[in-house]
PDB file of C-alpha atoms in Angstrom:
ATOM      1  CA  ALA T   1      16.870   8.517  12.085  1.00  0.00           C
ATOM      2  CA  GLN T   2      16.498   4.953  10.942  1.00  0.00           C
ATOM      3  CA  SER T   3      18.156   3.652   7.778  1.00  0.00           C
ATOM      4  CA  VAL T   4      19.028   0.472   5.947  1.00  0.00           C
ATOM      5  CA  ALA T   5      21.928  -0.377   3.665  1.00  0.00           C
ATOM      6  CA  GLN T   6      22.120  -2.961   0.941  1.00  0.00           C
ATOM      7  CA  PRO T   7      25.813  -3.440   0.216  1.00  0.00           C
ATOM      8  CA  GLU T   8      25.371  -5.276  -3.081  1.00  0.00           C
ATOM      9  CA  ASP T   9      23.932  -3.696  -6.200  1.00  0.00           C
ATOM     10  CA  GLN T  10      23.775  -7.043  -7.947  1.00  0.00           C
ATOM     11  CA  VAL T  11      23.625 -10.683  -6.914  1.00  0.00           C
ATOM     12  CA  ASN T  12      23.954 -13.510  -9.413  1.00  0.00           C
ATOM     13  CA  VAL T  13      23.140 -17.118  -8.588  1.00  0.00           C
ATOM     14  CA  ALA T  14      22.503 -20.283 -10.534  1.00  0.00           C
ATOM     15  CA  GLU T  15      19.060 -21.828 -10.480  1.00  0.00           C
ATOM     16  CA  GLY T  16      18.744 -24.375  -7.700  1.00  0.00           C
ATOM     17  CA  ASN T  17      21.474 -22.808  -5.595  1.00  0.00           C
ATOM     18  CA  PRO T  18      20.779 -20.972  -2.347  1.00  0.00           C
ATOM     19  CA  LEU T  19      20.597 -17.215  -2.486  1.00  0.00           C
ATOM     20  CA  THR T  20      21.303 -14.456   0.021  1.00  0.00           C
ATOM     21  CA  VAL T  21      20.558 -10.767  -0.369  1.00  0.00           C
ATOM     22  CA  LYS T  22      22.159  -8.691   2.348  1.00  0.00           C
ATOM     23  CA  CYS T  23      20.762  -5.854   4.429  1.00  0.00           C
ATOM     24  CA  THR T  24      22.058  -4.010   7.474  1.00  0.00           C
ATOM     25  CA  TYR T  25      20.079  -1.548   9.522  1.00  0.00           C
ATOM     26  CA  SER T  26      20.473   1.382  11.874  1.00  0.00           C
ATOM     27  CA  VAL T  27      17.699   2.336  14.286  1.00  0.00           C
ATOM     28  CA  SER T  28      17.511   4.039  17.624  1.00  0.00           C
ATOM     29  CA  GLY T  29      14.819   1.803  19.061  1.00  0.00           C
ATOM     30  CA  ASN T  30      13.279  -1.545  18.202  1.00  0.00           C
ATOM     31  CA  PRO T  31      13.728  -2.389  14.535  1.00  0.00           C
ATOM     32  CA  TYR T  32      10.763  -3.149  12.335  1.00  0.00           C
ATOM     33  CA  LEU T  33      12.298  -4.591   9.169  1.00  0.00           C
ATOM     34  CA  PHE T  34      10.802  -5.553   5.836  1.00  0.00           C
ATOM     35  CA  TRP T  35      11.680  -7.080   2.499  1.00  0.00           C
ATOM     36  CA  TYR T  36       9.947  -6.151  -0.723  1.00  0.00           C
ATOM     37  CA  VAL T  37      10.323  -7.373  -4.293  1.00  0.00           C
ATOM     38  CA  GLN T  38       9.791  -5.360  -7.458  1.00  0.00           C
ATOM     39  CA  TYR T  39       9.258  -6.911 -10.863  1.00  0.00           C
ATOM     40  CA  PRO T  40       9.671  -4.809 -14.035  1.00  0.00           C
ATOM     41  CA  ASN T  41       7.060  -2.084 -14.438  1.00  0.00           C
ATOM     42  CA  ARG T  42       5.344  -3.076 -11.216  1.00  0.00           C
ATOM     43  CA  GLY T  43       4.955  -1.687  -7.740  1.00  0.00           C
ATOM     44  CA  LEU T  44       6.715  -3.118  -4.708  1.00  0.00           C
ATOM     45  CA  GLN T  45       5.304  -6.319  -3.265  1.00  0.00           C
ATOM     46  CA  PHE T  46       5.668  -7.199   0.393  1.00  0.00           C
ATOM     47  CA  LEU T  47       7.598 -10.420   1.086  1.00  0.00           C
ATOM     48  CA  LEU T  48       8.097 -10.620   4.836  1.00  0.00           C
ATOM     49  CA  LYS T  49       8.762  -8.650   7.990  1.00  0.00           C
ATOM     50  CA  TYR T  50      10.407  -8.863  11.373  1.00  0.00           C
ATOM     51  CA  ILE T  51       8.762  -7.241  14.371  1.00  0.00           C
ATOM     52  CA  THR T  52       9.731  -9.373  17.321  1.00  0.00           C
ATOM     53  CA  GLY T  53      10.114 -13.015  18.270  1.00  0.00           C
ATOM     54  CA  ASP T  54      11.882 -15.659  16.226  1.00  0.00           C
ATOM     55  CA  ASN T  55      14.972 -14.457  14.420  1.00  0.00           C
ATOM     56  CA  LEU T  56      14.094 -16.520  11.358  1.00  0.00           C
ATOM     57  CA  VAL T  57      11.114 -15.085   9.552  1.00  0.00           C
ATOM     58  CA  LYS T  58       9.329 -16.945   6.770  1.00  0.00           C
ATOM     59  CA  GLY T  59       7.557 -15.148   3.975  1.00  0.00           C
ATOM     60  CA  SER T  60       6.054 -15.471   0.527  1.00  0.00           C
ATOM     61  CA  TYR T  61       7.388 -17.593  -2.359  1.00  0.00           C
ATOM     62  CA  GLY T  62       9.704 -19.624  -0.125  1.00  0.00           C
ATOM     63  CA  PHE T  63      11.743 -16.658   1.044  1.00  0.00           C
ATOM     64  CA  GLU T  64      12.945 -16.245   4.590  1.00  0.00           C
ATOM     65  CA  ALA T  65      15.057 -13.718   6.422  1.00  0.00           C
ATOM     66  CA  GLU T  66      17.336 -13.956   9.406  1.00  0.00           C
ATOM     67  CA  PHE T  67      17.395 -11.169  11.953  1.00  0.00           C
ATOM     68  CA  ASN T  68      20.733 -10.754  13.728  1.00  0.00           C
ATOM     69  CA  LYS T  69      20.746  -8.110  16.408  1.00  0.00           C
ATOM     70  CA  SER T  70      24.466  -8.261  17.181  1.00  0.00           C
ATOM     71  CA  GLN T  71      25.357  -7.736  13.535  1.00  0.00           C
ATOM     72  CA  THR T  72      22.409  -5.395  12.873  1.00  0.00           C
ATOM     73  CA  SER T  73      21.561  -7.439   9.817  1.00  0.00           C
ATOM     74  CA  PHE T  74      18.419  -8.768   8.181  1.00  0.00           C
ATOM     75  CA  HIS T  75      19.516 -10.891   5.233  1.00  0.00           C
ATOM     76  CA  LEU T  76      17.020 -12.362   2.799  1.00  0.00           C
ATOM     77  CA  LYS T  77      17.491 -16.016   1.910  1.00  0.00           C
ATOM     78  CA  LYS T  78      16.041 -18.797  -0.155  1.00  0.00           C
ATOM     79  CA  PRO T  79      17.297 -22.390  -0.134  1.00  0.00           C
ATOM     80  CA  SER T  80      16.836 -22.986  -3.871  1.00  0.00           C
ATOM     81  CA  ALA T  81      16.621 -20.109  -6.328  1.00  0.00           C
ATOM     82  CA  LEU T  82      14.284 -20.036  -9.313  1.00  0.00           C
ATOM     83  CA  VAL T  83      14.737 -18.110 -12.543  1.00  0.00           C
ATOM     84  CA  SER T  84      11.432 -16.421 -11.742  1.00  0.00           C
ATOM     85  CA  ASP T  85      12.989 -14.969  -8.567  1.00  0.00           C
ATOM     86  CA  SER T  86      14.992 -12.578 -10.737  1.00  0.00           C
ATOM     87  CA  ALA T  87      13.875  -9.100  -9.689  1.00  0.00           C
ATOM     88  CA  LEU T  88      14.827  -6.051  -7.668  1.00  0.00           C
ATOM     89  CA  TYR T  89      14.769  -6.562  -3.899  1.00  0.00           C
ATOM     90  CA  PHE T  90      14.436  -3.842  -1.307  1.00  0.00           C
ATOM     91  CA  CYS T  91      15.059  -3.908   2.397  1.00  0.00           C
ATOM     92  CA  ALA T  92      13.127  -1.372   4.488  1.00  0.00           C
ATOM     93  CA  VAL T  93      12.902  -0.164   8.059  1.00  0.00           C
ATOM     94  CA  ARG T  94       9.998   1.483   9.784  1.00  0.00           C
ATOM     95  CA  ASP T  95      10.269   3.721  12.797  1.00  0.00           C
ATOM     96  CA  GLY T  96       7.410   2.488  14.936  1.00  0.00           C
ATOM     97  CA  GLY T  97       4.233   3.312  13.095  1.00  0.00           C
ATOM     98  CA  ASN T  98       5.706   6.174  11.172  1.00  0.00           C
ATOM     99  CA  ASP T  99       7.677   6.558   7.996  1.00  0.00           C
ATOM    100  CA  MET T 100       9.225   3.697   6.062  1.00  0.00           C
ATOM    101  CA  ARG T 101      12.713   4.029   4.567  1.00  0.00           C
ATOM    102  CA  PHE T 102      14.125   1.806   1.858  1.00  0.00           C
ATOM    103  CA  GLY T 103      17.576   0.661   0.874  1.00  0.00           C
ATOM    104  CA  ALA T 104      18.995   1.252  -2.582  1.00  0.00           C
ATOM    105  CA  GLY T 105      17.872  -2.139  -3.814  1.00  0.00           C
ATOM    106  CA  THR T 106      19.682  -5.261  -4.988  1.00  0.00           C
ATOM    107  CA  ARG T 107      19.124  -6.723  -8.404  1.00  0.00           C
ATOM    108  CA  LEU T 108      18.954 -10.496  -8.205  1.00  0.00           C
ATOM    109  CA  THR T 109      19.606 -12.483 -11.350  1.00  0.00           C
ATOM    110  CA  VAL T 110      19.054 -16.229 -11.326  1.00  0.00           C
ATOM    111  CA  LYS T 111      20.586 -17.975 -14.288  1.00  0.00           C
ATOM    112  CA  PRO T 112      19.287 -21.303 -15.642  1.00  0.00           C
TER     113      PRO T 112
ATOM    114  CA  ASP F   1     -10.089  -4.646  -1.791  1.00  0.00           C
ATOM    115  CA  ALA F   2      -8.585  -3.384  -5.036  1.00  0.00           C
ATOM    116  CA  GLY F   3      -5.411  -2.254  -3.343  1.00  0.00           C
ATOM    117  CA  VAL F   4      -3.777   1.143  -3.715  1.00  0.00           C
ATOM    118  CA  ILE F   5      -4.900   2.747  -6.956  1.00  0.00           C
ATOM    119  CA  GLN F   6      -2.816   5.325  -8.772  1.00  0.00           C
ATOM    120  CA  SER F   7      -3.654   7.338 -11.843  1.00  0.00           C
ATOM    121  CA  PRO F   8      -2.563   7.907 -14.451  1.00  0.00           C
ATOM    122  CA  ARG F   9      -0.219   4.973 -15.061  1.00  0.00           C
ATOM    123  CA  HIS F  10       1.778   6.966 -17.565  1.00  0.00           C
ATOM    124  CA  GLU F  11       2.082  10.694 -18.047  1.00  0.00           C
ATOM    125  CA  VAL F  12       4.052  12.548 -20.674  1.00  0.00           C
ATOM    126  CA  THR F  13       4.124  16.296 -20.395  1.00  0.00           C
ATOM    127  CA  GLU F  14       6.098  19.234 -21.622  1.00  0.00           C
ATOM    128  CA  MET F  15       8.475  21.150 -19.450  1.00  0.00           C
ATOM    129  CA  GLY F  16       6.722  23.939 -17.604  1.00  0.00           C
ATOM    130  CA  GLN F  17       3.338  22.244 -17.478  1.00  0.00           C
ATOM    131  CA  GLU F  18       1.522  21.330 -14.299  1.00  0.00           C
ATOM    132  CA  VAL F  19       1.286  17.639 -13.481  1.00  0.00           C
ATOM    133  CA  THR F  20      -1.079  16.052 -10.978  1.00  0.00           C
ATOM    134  CA  LEU F  21      -0.701  12.487  -9.793  1.00  0.00           C
ATOM    135  CA  ARG F  22      -3.525  10.800  -7.944  1.00  0.00           C
ATOM    136  CA  CYS F  23      -3.766   8.094  -5.335  1.00  0.00           C
ATOM    137  CA  LYS F  24      -6.556   6.198  -3.639  1.00  0.00           C
ATOM    138  CA  PRO F  25      -5.282   4.324  -0.564  1.00  0.00           C
ATOM    139  CA  ILE F  26      -6.653   1.100   0.808  1.00  0.00           C
ATOM    140  CA  SER F  27      -9.801   1.753   2.785  1.00  0.00           C
ATOM    141  CA  GLY F  28      -9.136   1.974   6.514  1.00  0.00           C
ATOM    142  CA  HIS F  29      -5.455   2.724   6.198  1.00  0.00           C
ATOM    143  CA  ASP F  30      -4.238   5.622   8.308  1.00  0.00           C
ATOM    144  CA  TYR F  31      -0.930   6.325   6.614  1.00  0.00           C
ATOM    145  CA  LEU F  32      -0.235   7.380   3.060  1.00  0.00           C
ATOM    146  CA  PHE F  33       3.228   7.685   1.547  1.00  0.00           C
ATOM    147  CA  TRP F  34       4.509   9.199  -1.682  1.00  0.00           C
ATOM    148  CA  TYR F  35       7.790   7.859  -3.072  1.00  0.00           C
ATOM    149  CA  ARG F  36       9.841   8.679  -6.142  1.00  0.00           C
ATOM    150  CA  GLN F  37      11.988   6.063  -7.865  1.00  0.00           C
ATOM    151  CA  THR F  38      14.861   6.859 -10.208  1.00  0.00           C
ATOM    152  CA  MET F  39      17.916   4.931 -11.313  1.00  0.00           C
ATOM    153  CA  MET F  40      20.224   7.479  -9.782  1.00  0.00           C
ATOM    154  CA  ARG F  41      18.557   8.027  -6.424  1.00  0.00           C
ATOM    155  CA  GLY F  42      16.644   4.822  -5.847  1.00  0.00           C
ATOM    156  CA  LEU F  43      13.416   4.963  -3.854  1.00  0.00           C
ATOM    157  CA  GLU F  44      13.002   8.272  -2.052  1.00  0.00           C
ATOM    158  CA  LEU F  45      10.305   9.099   0.465  1.00  0.00           C
ATOM    159  CA  LEU F  46       8.825  12.447  -0.526  1.00  0.00           C
ATOM    160  CA  ILE F  47       6.077  12.961   2.036  1.00  0.00           C
ATOM    161  CA  TYR F  48       3.745  11.004   4.242  1.00  0.00           C
ATOM    162  CA  PHE F  49       0.392  11.639   5.858  1.00  0.00           C
ATOM    163  CA  ASN F  50      -1.249  10.318   8.985  1.00  0.00           C
ATOM    164  CA  ASN F  51      -5.021  10.656   9.143  1.00  0.00           C
ATOM    165  CA  ASN F  52      -4.895  13.090   6.226  1.00  0.00           C
ATOM    166  CA  VAL F  53      -2.360  15.350   7.951  1.00  0.00           C
ATOM    167  CA  PRO F  54       1.120  15.791   6.447  1.00  0.00           C
ATOM    168  CA  ILE F  55       3.654  14.571   8.993  1.00  0.00           C
ATOM    169  CA  ASP F  56       6.979  14.878   7.221  1.00  0.00           C
ATOM    170  CA  ASP F  57       7.537  16.593   3.893  1.00  0.00           C
ATOM    171  CA  SER F  58      11.303  16.919   4.224  1.00  0.00           C
ATOM    172  CA  GLY F  59      11.769  14.679   1.199  1.00  0.00           C
ATOM    173  CA  MET F  60       9.916  16.994  -1.161  1.00  0.00           C
ATOM    174  CA  PRO F  61      12.677  18.173  -3.451  1.00  0.00           C
ATOM    175  CA  GLU F  62      11.518  21.718  -4.167  1.00  0.00           C
ATOM    176  CA  ASP F  63       8.666  24.144  -3.753  1.00  0.00           C
ATOM    177  CA  ARG F  64       7.481  23.063  -7.161  1.00  0.00           C
ATOM    178  CA  PHE F  65       6.229  19.897  -5.469  1.00  0.00           C
ATOM    179  CA  SER F  66       3.123  19.878  -3.319  1.00  0.00           C
ATOM    180  CA  ALA F  67       0.910  17.148  -1.911  1.00  0.00           C
ATOM    181  CA  LYS F  68      -2.545  17.150  -0.419  1.00  0.00           C
ATOM    182  CA  MET F  69      -4.868  14.683   1.183  1.00  0.00           C
ATOM    183  CA  PRO F  70      -8.327  16.271   1.356  1.00  0.00           C
ATOM    184  CA  ASN F  71      -9.933  13.107   2.726  1.00  0.00           C
ATOM    185  CA  ALA F  72      -9.085   9.554   3.729  1.00  0.00           C
ATOM    186  CA  SER F  73      -9.748   8.224   0.240  1.00  0.00           C
ATOM    187  CA  PHE F  74      -7.734  10.522  -1.943  1.00  0.00           C
ATOM    188  CA  SER F  75      -4.358  12.191  -2.260  1.00  0.00           C
ATOM    189  CA  THR F  76      -2.615  14.195  -4.950  1.00  0.00           C
ATOM    190  CA  LEU F  77       0.972  15.012  -5.728  1.00  0.00           C
ATOM    191  CA  LYS F  78       1.373  18.084  -7.883  1.00  0.00           C
ATOM    192  CA  ILE F  79       4.401  19.390  -9.734  1.00  0.00           C
ATOM    193  CA  GLN F  80       4.202  22.945 -11.014  1.00  0.00           C
ATOM    194  CA  PRO F  81       6.070  23.770 -13.161  1.00  0.00           C
ATOM    195  CA  SER F  82       7.460  20.411 -14.224  1.00  0.00           C
ATOM    196  CA  GLU F  83      11.051  19.944 -15.369  1.00  0.00           C
ATOM    197  CA  PRO F  84      12.798  17.102 -17.244  1.00  0.00           C
ATOM    198  CA  ARG F  85      14.651  16.071 -14.063  1.00  0.00           C
ATOM    199  CA  ASP F  86      11.290  15.276 -12.482  1.00  0.00           C
ATOM    200  CA  SER F  87      10.994  12.298 -14.818  1.00  0.00           C
ATOM    201  CA  ALA F  88      10.661   9.237 -12.596  1.00  0.00           C
ATOM    202  CA  VAL F  89       8.218   6.646 -11.358  1.00  0.00           C
ATOM    203  CA  TYR F  90       6.090   7.952  -8.519  1.00  0.00           C
ATOM    204  CA  PHE F  91       4.611   5.471  -6.079  1.00  0.00           C
ATOM    205  CA  CYS F  92       1.886   5.868  -3.549  1.00  0.00           C
ATOM    206  CA  ALA F  93       1.642   3.450  -0.614  1.00  0.00           C
ATOM    207  CA  SER F  94      -0.651   3.097   2.381  1.00  0.00           C
ATOM    208  CA  SER F  95      -0.607   1.274   5.676  1.00  0.00           C
ATOM    209  CA  LEU F  96      -2.331   0.877   8.977  1.00  0.00           C
ATOM    210  CA  ALA F  97      -1.029   2.775  11.962  1.00  0.00           C
ATOM    211  CA  LEU F  98      -0.072  -0.303  13.940  1.00  0.00           C
ATOM    212  CA  TYR F  99       3.558  -0.671  14.840  1.00  0.00           C
ATOM    213  CA  GLY F 100       5.494  -2.778  12.390  1.00  0.00           C
ATOM    214  CA  THR F 101       2.766  -2.795   9.781  1.00  0.00           C
ATOM    215  CA  GLU F 102       3.831  -3.173   6.184  1.00  0.00           C
ATOM    216  CA  ALA F 103       2.956  -0.661   3.488  1.00  0.00           C
ATOM    217  CA  PHE F 104       1.059  -1.623   0.350  1.00  0.00           C
ATOM    218  CA  PHE F 105       2.126  -0.038  -2.908  1.00  0.00           C
ATOM    219  CA  GLY F 106       0.260   1.094  -5.961  1.00  0.00           C
ATOM    220  CA  GLN F 107       1.438   0.293  -9.467  1.00  0.00           C
ATOM    221  CA  GLY F 108       3.085   3.665  -9.838  1.00  0.00           C
ATOM    222  CA  THR F 109       2.878   6.541 -12.282  1.00  0.00           C
ATOM    223  CA  ARG F 110       5.657   6.810 -14.820  1.00  0.00           C
ATOM    224  CA  LEU F 111       6.197  10.510 -15.467  1.00  0.00           C
ATOM    225  CA  THR F 112       8.151  11.748 -18.437  1.00  0.00           C
ATOM    226  CA  VAL F 113       8.792  15.459 -18.795  1.00  0.00           C
ATOM    227  CA  VAL F 114      10.088  16.449 -22.214  1.00  0.00           C
TER     228      VAL F 114
END
């Protein structure tokens, strides 16, 4: 069965600095990987996904993610963090067209 | 499209009562997922449907939980009887059947069982 792991419960960065939120995955076939963001009292919002092709995927709000097959990782990045980026971030993996499994989430705090 | 619509947004009920959560997926989506989010357990997949048919309900915690999808536009998650440990935020999500397609989430139902 497919799964993802987010090794950090919390990530703190200063505004204007680059940010990275880590994710590693485990799948038996081709990985379909996703990042979502959750703001307080809201549902999850889709940020970006990797299906195939370029290892660097660009998404919403200036976020991007780098797929690394050899390290089985799919880290979320942003060159310059904003205070408004503070939220809960989830990595997810989908087995083909079937179920979607999420990591435990990483709380990102961007300090002014 | 209005997105995935869940109702109610908040539900407070007494232990032992029946609770029904409702979800309207995005029109044309083939898959519907029910998730539960708690601080302790994170985001858990409870059950998902494909074309109104339950595919995997292994995440349903107990027999007290049941889910149905009578048609492509509506699904329910029922808890009977409810217990305080069922308190959580329940999310419904839907997606197309295409490989690698993202799921779209509703706003969630915050359930409190007292």
